[in-house]
PDB file of C-alpha atoms in Angstrom:
ATOM      1  CA  MET A   1      -0.022  -0.002   0.079  1.00 55.00           C
ATOM      2  CA  ASN A   2       1.486   3.334  -1.015  1.00 56.00           C
ATOM      3  CA  ASP A   3       2.157   6.103   1.372  1.00 57.00           C
ATOM      4  CA  ILE A   4      -0.403   8.587  -0.188  1.00 53.00           C
ATOM      5  CA  LYS A   5      -3.175   5.984   0.110  1.00 68.00           C
ATOM      6  CA  THR A   6      -2.151   5.099   3.756  1.00 72.00           C
ATOM      7  CA  ASP A   7      -2.257   8.951   4.696  1.00 76.00           C
ATOM      8  CA  ARG A   8      -5.714   9.311   3.113  1.00 77.00           C
ATOM      9  CA  ILE A   9      -7.082   6.370   5.080  1.00 82.00           C
ATOM     10  CA  LYS A  10      -5.546   7.699   8.196  1.00 82.00           C
ATOM     11  CA  LYS A  11      -7.247  11.009   7.605  1.00 83.00           C
ATOM     12  CA  ILE A  12     -10.541   9.363   7.225  1.00 85.00           C
ATOM     13  CA  ALA A  13      -9.843   7.337  10.287  1.00 87.00           C
ATOM     14  CA  ARG A  14      -9.279  10.617  12.339  1.00 86.00           C
ATOM     15  CA  LEU A  15     -12.610  11.909  11.036  1.00 86.00           C
ATOM     16  CA  LEU A  16     -14.447   8.714  12.135  1.00 86.00           C
ATOM     17  CA  ASP A  17     -12.833   9.203  15.467  1.00 85.00           C
ATOM     18  CA  ASP A  18     -14.714  12.401  15.841  1.00 87.00           C
ATOM     19  CA  PHE A  19     -18.032  11.278  14.612  1.00 88.00           C
ATOM     20  CA  SER A  20     -18.383   7.543  15.359  1.00 88.00           C
ATOM     21  CA  ASN A  21     -17.905   5.072  18.286  1.00 88.00           C
ATOM     22  CA  LEU A  22     -14.380   4.156  17.083  1.00 89.00           C
ATOM     23  CA  ASP A  23     -11.174   5.704  18.057  1.00 91.00           C
ATOM     24  CA  ALA A  24      -8.667   6.642  15.318  1.00 90.00           C
ATOM     25  CA  THR A  25      -6.656   3.378  15.621  1.00 92.00           C
ATOM     26  CA  ASP A  26      -9.699   1.072  15.471  1.00 94.00           C
ATOM     27  CA  ALA A  27     -11.160   3.023  12.597  1.00 92.00           C
ATOM     28  CA  HIS A  28      -7.799   2.758  10.723  1.00 92.00           C
ATOM     29  CA  ILE A  29      -7.581  -1.060  11.217  1.00 94.00           C
ATOM     30  CA  LEU A  30     -11.270  -1.369  10.241  1.00 93.00           C
ATOM     31  CA  MET A  31     -10.802   0.438   6.973  1.00 90.00           C
ATOM     32  CA  LEU A  32      -7.661  -1.414   6.123  1.00 91.00           C
ATOM     33  CA  LEU A  33      -9.494  -4.709   6.682  1.00 92.00           C
ATOM     34  CA  MET A  34     -12.506  -3.503   4.687  1.00 90.00           C
ATOM     35  CA  GLU A  35     -10.219  -2.986   1.741  1.00 86.00           C
ATOM     36  CA  ASN A  36      -8.344  -6.301   2.068  1.00 88.00           C
ATOM     37  CA  SER A  37      -9.492  -8.780   4.786  1.00 90.00           C
ATOM     38  CA  LYS A  38      -6.473 -10.940   4.027  1.00 91.00           C
ATOM     39  CA  ILE A  39      -3.926  -8.412   5.161  1.00 92.00           C
ATOM     40  CA  THR A  40      -1.795  -9.931   7.828  1.00 93.00           C
ATOM     41  CA  LYS A  41      -1.406  -8.469  11.347  1.00 94.00           C
ATOM     42  CA  THR A  42       2.262  -8.053  10.620  1.00 94.00           C
ATOM     43  CA  ASN A  43       1.480  -5.926   7.633  1.00 93.00           C
ATOM     44  CA  LEU A  44      -1.220  -3.996   9.469  1.00 93.00           C
ATOM     45  CA  ALA A  45       1.391  -3.279  12.178  1.00 94.00           C
ATOM     46  CA  LYS A  46       3.744  -1.924   9.634  1.00 92.00           C
ATOM     47  CA  VAL A  47       1.158   0.444   8.212  1.00 90.00           C
ATOM     48  CA  LEU A  48       0.082   1.603  11.635  1.00 90.00           C
ATOM     49  CA  GLY A  49       3.613   2.055  12.960  1.00 90.00           C
ATOM     50  CA  PHE A  50       3.244  -0.710  15.642  1.00 92.00           C
ATOM     51  CA  ASN A  51       6.187  -2.831  16.807  1.00 91.00           C
ATOM     52  CA  ASP A  52       4.482  -6.070  15.946  1.00 91.00           C
ATOM     53  CA  GLY A  53       1.154  -7.698  15.218  1.00 93.00           C
ATOM     54  CA  ASN A  54       0.248  -8.203  18.823  1.00 94.00           C
ATOM     55  CA  SER A  55      -1.177  -4.807  19.261  1.00 93.00           C
ATOM     56  CA  VAL A  56      -3.160  -5.217  16.050  1.00 95.00           C
ATOM     57  CA  ALA A  57      -4.558  -8.526  17.358  1.00 95.00           C
ATOM     58  CA  TYR A  58      -5.690  -6.863  20.574  1.00 95.00           C
ATOM     59  CA  HIS A  59      -7.646  -4.174  18.629  1.00 95.00           C
ATOM     60  CA  THR A  60      -9.176  -6.628  16.199  1.00 95.00           C
ATOM     61  CA  ARG A  61     -10.219  -8.959  19.093  1.00 95.00           C
ATOM     62  CA  THR A  62     -11.815  -6.076  20.931  1.00 95.00           C
ATOM     63  CA  MET A  63     -13.804  -5.033  17.980  1.00 95.00           C
ATOM     64  CA  GLU A  64     -14.836  -8.622  17.381  1.00 95.00           C
ATOM     65  CA  LYS A  65     -16.039  -8.906  21.047  1.00 96.00           C
ATOM     66  CA  GLU A  66     -17.893  -5.642  20.794  1.00 94.00           C
ATOM     67  CA  GLY A  67     -19.553  -6.736  17.640  1.00 95.00           C
ATOM     68  CA  ILE A  68     -18.063  -3.951  15.334  1.00 94.00           C
ATOM     69  CA  ILE A  69     -16.482  -6.639  13.299  1.00 94.00           C
ATOM     70  CA  SER A  70     -19.162  -9.125  12.685  1.00 94.00           C
ATOM     71  CA  LYS A  71     -17.346 -11.376  10.158  1.00 92.00           C
ATOM     72  CA  TYR A  72     -14.541 -11.524   7.569  1.00 91.00           C
ATOM     73  CA  SER A  73     -15.696 -12.036   4.086  1.00 89.00           C
ATOM     74  CA  ILE A  74     -14.570 -11.857   0.453  1.00 88.00           C
ATOM     75  CA  VAL A  75     -15.577  -9.982  -2.661  1.00 87.00           C
ATOM     76  CA  PRO A  76     -15.979 -12.278  -5.685  1.00 91.00           C
ATOM     77  CA  ASN A  77     -15.294 -11.177  -9.136  1.00 92.00           C
ATOM     78  CA  TRP A  78     -18.856 -11.779 -10.406  1.00 93.00           C
ATOM     79  CA  LYS A  79     -18.013 -11.464 -13.991  1.00 92.00           C
ATOM     80  CA  ARG A  80     -15.421 -14.310 -13.728  1.00 94.00           C
ATOM     81  CA  VAL A  81     -17.934 -16.309 -11.709  1.00 95.00           C
ATOM     82  CA  GLY A  82     -20.315 -16.149 -14.814  1.00 96.00           C
ATOM     83  CA  LEU A  83     -22.823 -13.641 -13.251  1.00 96.00           C
ATOM     84  CA  PRO A  84     -21.852 -10.377 -14.913  1.00 95.00           C
ATOM     85  CA  THR A  85     -25.038  -8.558 -14.745  1.00 96.00           C
ATOM     86  CA  GLU A  86     -25.845  -6.635 -11.548  1.00 96.00           C
ATOM     87  CA  PHE A  87     -29.403  -5.391 -11.319  1.00 97.00           C
ATOM     88  CA  ILE A  88     -31.510  -3.317  -8.969  1.00 97.00           C
ATOM     89  CA  ILE A  89     -35.297  -3.701  -8.962  1.00 95.00           C
ATOM     90  CA  LEU A  90     -37.544  -1.041  -7.325  1.00 93.00           C
ATOM     91  CA  ALA A  91     -40.765  -2.267  -6.288  1.00 89.00           C
ATOM     92  CA  GLU A  92     -43.008   0.718  -5.182  1.00 87.00           C
ATOM     93  CA  ALA A  93     -46.349   0.286  -3.440  1.00 80.00           C
ATOM     94  CA  LYS A  94     -49.042   2.828  -3.780  1.00 76.00           C
ATOM     95  CA  ASP A  95     -49.597   2.909  -0.055  1.00 73.00           C
ATOM     96  CA  GLU A  96     -48.513   1.284   3.203  1.00 73.00           C
ATOM     97  CA  GLU A  97     -51.418  -1.226   3.210  1.00 78.00           C
ATOM     98  CA  GLN A  98     -50.343  -2.627  -0.126  1.00 77.00           C
ATOM     99  CA  LEU A  99     -46.691  -2.707   0.956  1.00 74.00           C
ATOM    100  CA  LEU A 100     -47.567  -4.584   4.134  1.00 78.00           C
ATOM    101  CA  GLU A 101     -49.492  -7.219   2.160  1.00 78.00           C
ATOM    102  CA  ILE A 102     -46.477  -7.722  -0.148  1.00 77.00           C
ATOM    103  CA  GLU A 103     -44.225  -7.877   2.941  1.00 79.00           C
ATOM    104  CA  LYS A 104     -46.331 -10.673   4.339  1.00 82.00           C
ATOM    105  CA  ILE A 105     -46.137 -12.668   1.105  1.00 80.00           C
ATOM    106  CA  HIS A 106     -42.366 -12.072   0.830  1.00 80.00           C
ATOM    107  CA  VAL A 107     -41.865 -13.312   4.541  1.00 85.00           C
ATOM    108  CA  MET A 108     -43.881 -16.470   3.931  1.00 86.00           C
ATOM    109  CA  MET A 109     -42.144 -17.208   0.647  1.00 85.00           C
ATOM    110  CA  ALA A 110     -38.693 -16.609   2.062  1.00 87.00           C
ATOM    111  CA  ASP A 111     -39.445 -18.727   5.033  1.00 89.00           C
ATOM    112  CA  GLU A 112     -40.744 -21.600   2.848  1.00 87.00           C
ATOM    113  CA  TYR A 113     -37.712 -21.236   0.463  1.00 87.00           C
ATOM    114  CA  SER A 114     -35.253 -21.253   3.341  1.00 90.00           C
ATOM    115  CA  SER A 115     -36.733 -24.438   4.909  1.00 90.00           C
ATOM    116  CA  LYS A 116     -36.720 -26.244   1.545  1.00 87.00           C
ATOM    117  CA  GLN A 117     -33.760 -24.964  -0.467  1.00 88.00           C
ATOM    118  CA  GLY A 118     -31.369 -23.132   1.809  1.00 90.00           C
ATOM    119  CA  ASP A 119     -30.473 -19.604   2.763  1.00 91.00           C
ATOM    120  CA  VAL A 120     -29.147 -18.460  -0.651  1.00 91.00           C
ATOM    121  CA  VAL A 121     -31.886 -17.425  -3.064  1.00 91.00           C
ATOM    122  CA  LEU A 122     -30.938 -18.733  -6.569  1.00 93.00           C
ATOM    123  CA  THR A 123     -33.455 -18.927  -9.305  1.00 93.00           C
ATOM    124  CA  PRO A 124     -32.843 -20.932 -12.430  1.00 94.00           C
ATOM    125  CA  MET A 125     -33.781 -19.251 -15.780  1.00 93.00           C
ATOM    126  CA  ILE A 126     -34.119 -20.630 -19.315  1.00 89.00           C
ATOM    127  CA  SER A 127     -30.569 -19.517 -20.259  1.00 91.00           C
ATOM    128  CA  GLY A 128     -28.967 -19.085 -16.867  1.00 95.00           C
ATOM    129  CA  CYS A 129     -29.861 -18.068 -13.376  1.00 96.00           C
ATOM    130  CA  VAL A 130     -30.525 -15.131 -10.972  1.00 96.00           C
ATOM    131  CA  ILE A 131     -29.025 -14.904  -7.429  1.00 95.00           C
ATOM    132  CA  LEU A 132     -30.378 -12.378  -4.942  1.00 94.00           C
ATOM    133  CA  GLN A 133     -27.782 -10.322  -2.971  1.00 94.00           C
ATOM    134  CA  ASN A 134     -29.796  -7.968  -0.834  1.00 93.00           C
ATOM    135  CA  VAL A 135     -33.485  -7.192  -0.426  1.00 91.00           C
ATOM    136  CA  TYR A 136     -34.078  -3.910   1.278  1.00 90.00           C
ATOM    137  CA  HIS A 137     -37.464  -2.880   2.739  1.00 85.00           C
ATOM    138  CA  CYS A 138     -37.497   0.938   2.623  1.00 85.00           C
ATOM    139  CA  PHE A 139     -39.911   3.357   4.426  1.00 81.00           C
ATOM    140  CA  GLY A 140     -39.701   7.103   3.951  1.00 81.00           C
ATOM    141  CA  ASP A 141     -40.866   9.400   1.217  1.00 82.00           C
ATOM    142  CA  LYS A 142     -41.879   6.301  -0.624  1.00 80.00           C
ATOM    143  CA  THR A 143     -42.556   2.682   0.472  1.00 81.00           C
ATOM    144  CA  MET A 144     -40.739   0.282  -1.521  1.00 84.00           C
ATOM    145  CA  ALA A 145     -38.733  -2.912  -1.676  1.00 87.00           C
ATOM    146  CA  VAL A 146     -35.232  -2.603  -3.292  1.00 92.00           C
ATOM    147  CA  ILE A 147     -33.924  -5.802  -4.787  1.00 94.00           C
ATOM    148  CA  VAL A 148     -30.255  -6.176  -5.603  1.00 96.00           C
ATOM    149  CA  GLY A 149     -28.825  -9.281  -7.347  1.00 96.00           C
ATOM    150  CA  ARG A 150     -26.667 -10.898  -9.951  1.00 97.00           C
ATOM    151  CA  ALA A 151     -27.694 -12.681 -13.217  1.00 97.00           C
ATOM    152  CA  THR A 152     -26.082 -14.456 -15.988  1.00 97.00           C
ATOM    153  CA  SER A 153     -27.309 -11.799 -18.470  1.00 96.00           C
ATOM    154  CA  ASP A 154     -29.322  -8.589 -18.737  1.00 95.00           C
ATOM    155  CA  GLN A 155     -31.986 -10.700 -20.353  1.00 96.00           C
ATOM    156  CA  ASP A 156     -32.308 -13.172 -17.468  1.00 97.00           C
ATOM    157  CA  ALA A 157     -32.558 -10.224 -15.023  1.00 97.00           C
ATOM    158  CA  ALA A 158     -35.370  -8.832 -17.267  1.00 97.00           C
ATOM    159  CA  VAL A 159     -37.239 -12.072 -17.286  1.00 96.00           C
ATOM    160  CA  TYR A 160     -36.855 -12.619 -13.582  1.00 95.00           C
ATOM    161  CA  CYS A 161     -38.297  -9.073 -12.930  1.00 95.00           C
ATOM    162  CA  LYS A 162     -41.248  -9.768 -15.228  1.00 95.00           C
ATOM    163  CA  ASN A 163     -42.030 -13.282 -13.921  1.00 93.00           C
ATOM    164  CA  TYR A 164     -41.535 -12.847 -10.226  1.00 89.00           C
ATOM    165  CA  LEU A 165     -42.601  -9.282  -9.712  1.00 89.00           C
ATOM    166  CA  VAL A 166     -44.562  -7.642 -12.535  1.00 89.00           C
ATOM    167  CA  ASN A 167     -46.684 -10.659 -13.217  1.00 89.00           C
ATOM    168  CA  ARG A 168     -47.161 -11.534  -9.451  1.00 85.00           C
ATOM    169  CA  TYR A 169     -47.829  -8.160  -8.230  1.00 82.00           C
ATOM    170  CA  PRO A 170     -49.658  -6.164 -11.109  1.00 80.00           C
ATOM    171  CA  ASN A 171     -50.710  -3.364  -8.996  1.00 80.00           C
ATOM    172  CA  ILE A 172     -47.243  -2.150  -7.847  1.00 85.00           C
ATOM    173  CA  LYS A 173     -44.831  -0.045  -9.789  1.00 89.00           C
ATOM    174  CA  VAL A 174     -41.704  -1.988 -10.738  1.00 92.00           C
ATOM    175  CA  SER A 175     -38.463  -0.614 -12.288  1.00 95.00           C
ATOM    176  CA  LEU A 176     -35.547  -2.695 -13.443  1.00 97.00           C
ATOM    177  CA  LEU A 177     -32.107  -0.989 -13.424  1.00 96.00           C
ATOM    178  CA  ILE A 178     -29.077  -2.612 -14.813  1.00 95.00           C
ATOM    179  CA  ASN A 179     -25.934  -1.377 -13.111  1.00 92.00           C
ATOM    180  CA  LYS A 180     -23.140  -0.720 -15.700  1.00 85.00           C
ATOM    181  CA  TYR A 181     -20.355   0.533 -13.436  1.00 84.00           C
ATOM    182  CA  LYS A 182     -19.690   2.026 -10.013  1.00 85.00           C
ATOM    183  CA  THR A 183     -17.551   5.111  -9.095  1.00 86.00           C
ATOM    184  CA  ILE A 184     -17.768   4.352  -5.354  1.00 88.00           C
ATOM    185  CA  SER A 185     -17.735   0.599  -4.398  1.00 82.00           C
ATOM    186  CA  ASP A 186     -18.132  -0.661  -0.863  1.00 80.00           C
ATOM    187  CA  PHE A 187     -17.126   2.758   0.600  1.00 82.00           C
ATOM    188  CA  PHE A 188     -14.048   3.263  -1.578  1.00 82.00           C
ATOM    189  CA  ILE A 189     -13.781   5.354  -4.747  1.00 85.00           C
ATOM    190  CA  ASP A 190     -13.042   3.200  -7.832  1.00 83.00           C
ATOM    191  CA  LYS A 191      -9.891   4.847  -9.306  1.00 83.00           C
ATOM    192  CA  HIS A 192     -10.018   2.650 -12.361  1.00 81.00           C
ATOM    193  CA  ALA A 193     -13.579   3.674 -13.221  1.00 83.00           C
ATOM    194  CA  LEU A 194     -12.975   7.302 -12.403  1.00 85.00           C
ATOM    195  CA  GLY A 195      -9.863   7.492 -14.629  1.00 85.00           C
ATOM    196  CA  LYS A 196     -11.757   5.807 -17.586  1.00 82.00           C
ATOM    197  CA  LEU A 197     -14.659   8.299 -17.121  1.00 84.00           C
ATOM    198  CA  LYS A 198     -12.360  11.273 -17.057  1.00 84.00           C
ATOM    199  CA  GLU A 199     -10.695  10.158 -20.218  1.00 83.00           C
ATOM    200  CA  PHE A 200     -14.042   9.479 -21.864  1.00 81.00           C
ATOM    201  CA  PHE A 201     -15.517  12.950 -21.096  1.00 79.00           C
ATOM    202  CA  GLN A 202     -12.346  14.678 -22.267  1.00 79.00           C
ATOM    203  CA  LEU A 203     -12.491  12.821 -25.606  1.00 70.00           C
ATOM    204  CA  THR A 204     -16.159  13.072 -26.203  1.00 63.00           C
ATOM    205  CA  GLY A 205     -16.558  16.748 -25.653  1.00 61.00           C
ATOM    206  CA  THR A 206     -20.195  18.024 -26.219  1.00 55.00           C
ATOM    207  CA  GLY A 207     -21.680  15.458 -28.494  1.00 59.00           C
ATOM    208  CA  LYS A 208     -25.375  14.367 -28.811  1.00 64.00           C
ATOM    209  CA  SER A 209     -26.632  13.201 -25.407  1.00 71.00           C
ATOM    210  CA  ALA A 210     -28.251  10.038 -26.597  1.00 67.00           C
ATOM    211  CA  GLU A 211     -25.213   8.728 -28.516  1.00 73.00           C
ATOM    212  CA  THR A 212     -22.897   9.843 -25.672  1.00 71.00           C
ATOM    213  CA  LEU A 213     -24.992   7.871 -23.086  1.00 72.00           C
ATOM    214  CA  GLU A 214     -25.067   4.753 -25.283  1.00 72.00           C
ATOM    215  CA  THR A 215     -21.352   4.902 -25.524  1.00 74.00           C
ATOM    216  CA  LEU A 216     -21.052   5.470 -21.812  1.00 71.00           C
ATOM    217  CA  GLN A 217     -23.218   2.331 -21.004  1.00 72.00           C
ATOM    218  CA  ASN A 218     -20.738   0.240 -22.959  1.00 72.00           C
ATOM    219  CA  LEU A 219     -17.447   1.377 -21.505  1.00 70.00           C
ATOM    220  CA  PRO A 220     -15.405  -1.431 -19.953  1.00 69.00           C
ATOM    221  CA  LEU A 221     -15.479   0.087 -16.436  1.00 65.00           C
ATOM    222  CA  GLY A 222     -16.564  -2.920 -14.367  1.00 58.00           C
ATOM    223  CA  ASP A 223     -14.426  -5.570 -12.558  1.00 56.00           C
TER     224      ASP A 223
END
């Protein structure tokens, strides 16, 4: 990890110290682990300026006991897995009563699926499959469910949306969004995508909006 990046993470850690329940050291360790959970305690100690990994181990154990670190995970490269399409479905209810009815159906279906199939929701499609990553139940200015998942293709995501939401719940407003790239991913700015976008806008100038957007959607910016 280069010095510039380390200094920036340290700066953010100090800000978290001011506004969160973490002190600067814990925040620094947490952010380094979020970026790479495989980093060794020895390497963490070097970045933090500790003599050895024992001090790092003390901080990580404390955060684990306090529930700040709930688990260590990985981030798959979904394109290489064979699920390149990331989709977001917005299912908007017209009122709270309708949303509650949908919520009840969802809970019953999820419970039945879990008891029979397991805890990972994977739906086979004609040409591939869809796997759900997150389902958010949102209340605020609008009441809606937000479904985030991965699919083997844009078409599979569209078919899933139609068959499992539009056709089942004809009275709710459903919008399917296909994510083409991220400029911020899991709290960190994606420098690769940002660089490509800066280059793109410098080269394209002020062309026709429709053509520019179409080209933008097909830029190789993802993982």
